[in-house]
XYZ file of C-alpha atoms in Angstrom:
78
model
C -35.653 76.633 67.538
C -38.990 75.022 67.846
C -39.930 73.102 64.460
C -42.810 70.883 63.387
C -41.806 67.838 61.146
C -44.931 66.466 59.234
C -44.378 63.052 57.253
C -46.762 62.472 54.224
C -47.753 59.811 51.739
C -48.212 61.142 48.263
C -50.655 59.678 45.822
C -49.143 59.522 42.206
C -52.491 59.634 40.507
C -53.463 63.106 41.621
C -50.516 64.233 43.953
C -52.793 64.080 46.988
C -50.963 64.287 50.342
C -52.055 62.662 53.678
C -50.241 63.282 56.879
C -49.223 60.092 58.576
C -47.123 61.589 61.295
C -46.145 64.890 63.097
C -43.634 65.812 65.709
C -42.473 68.960 67.392
C -38.809 69.174 68.405
C -36.355 71.833 69.577
C -33.116 72.065 67.514
C -30.473 74.639 66.826
C -30.478 74.708 63.045
C -32.153 73.578 59.707
C -29.352 70.786 59.227
C -30.091 69.296 62.567
C -33.895 69.364 61.756
C -33.337 67.478 58.482
C -31.120 64.966 60.225
C -33.734 64.551 62.976
C -36.488 64.213 60.487
C -34.497 61.491 58.644
C -33.975 59.656 61.849
C -37.688 59.904 62.846
C -38.871 58.693 59.391
C -36.878 55.415 60.174
C -37.969 55.081 63.811
C -41.408 56.346 64.420
C -44.371 54.198 64.609
C -46.595 55.457 61.712
C -49.438 53.707 59.912
C -47.514 53.758 56.554
C -43.911 54.558 55.521
C -43.566 58.414 54.646
C -42.430 59.365 51.185
C -41.964 63.129 51.983
C -41.682 65.640 54.739
C -42.112 69.346 55.574
C -40.226 71.085 58.233
C -41.946 74.387 59.490
C -41.049 76.669 62.397
C -43.668 77.709 65.204
C -45.218 80.363 62.967
C -45.939 77.701 60.163
C -43.392 79.068 57.852
C -41.904 76.328 55.631
C -38.162 75.800 55.952
C -37.668 72.472 54.040
C -39.964 70.357 52.028
C -38.514 67.132 50.373
C -38.711 63.558 49.300
C -37.659 60.910 51.770
C -35.479 58.447 49.875
C -36.359 54.580 50.272
C -32.985 54.198 51.885
C -33.673 56.440 54.767
C -36.964 54.797 55.471
C -36.037 51.120 54.959
C -32.666 51.294 56.797
C -32.809 49.111 59.620
C -36.237 47.662 59.060
C -36.863 44.078 58.328
């Protein structure tokens, strides 16, 4: 299935969201998509570290939306 993963930064003061990265990938299931998103959160070169993500299908239907834990983002970074 073709999915789109969007990475966000969220501002605490007003809950505003800014998209800082977007990737389209082909995966077999939602578990694989979540694992791929967590890997991409650590390895993509984005202007800021993401704190949340959304996984949608090709039709724009949301399949997953969640917070990225700091351990998923900081792992392997200096």
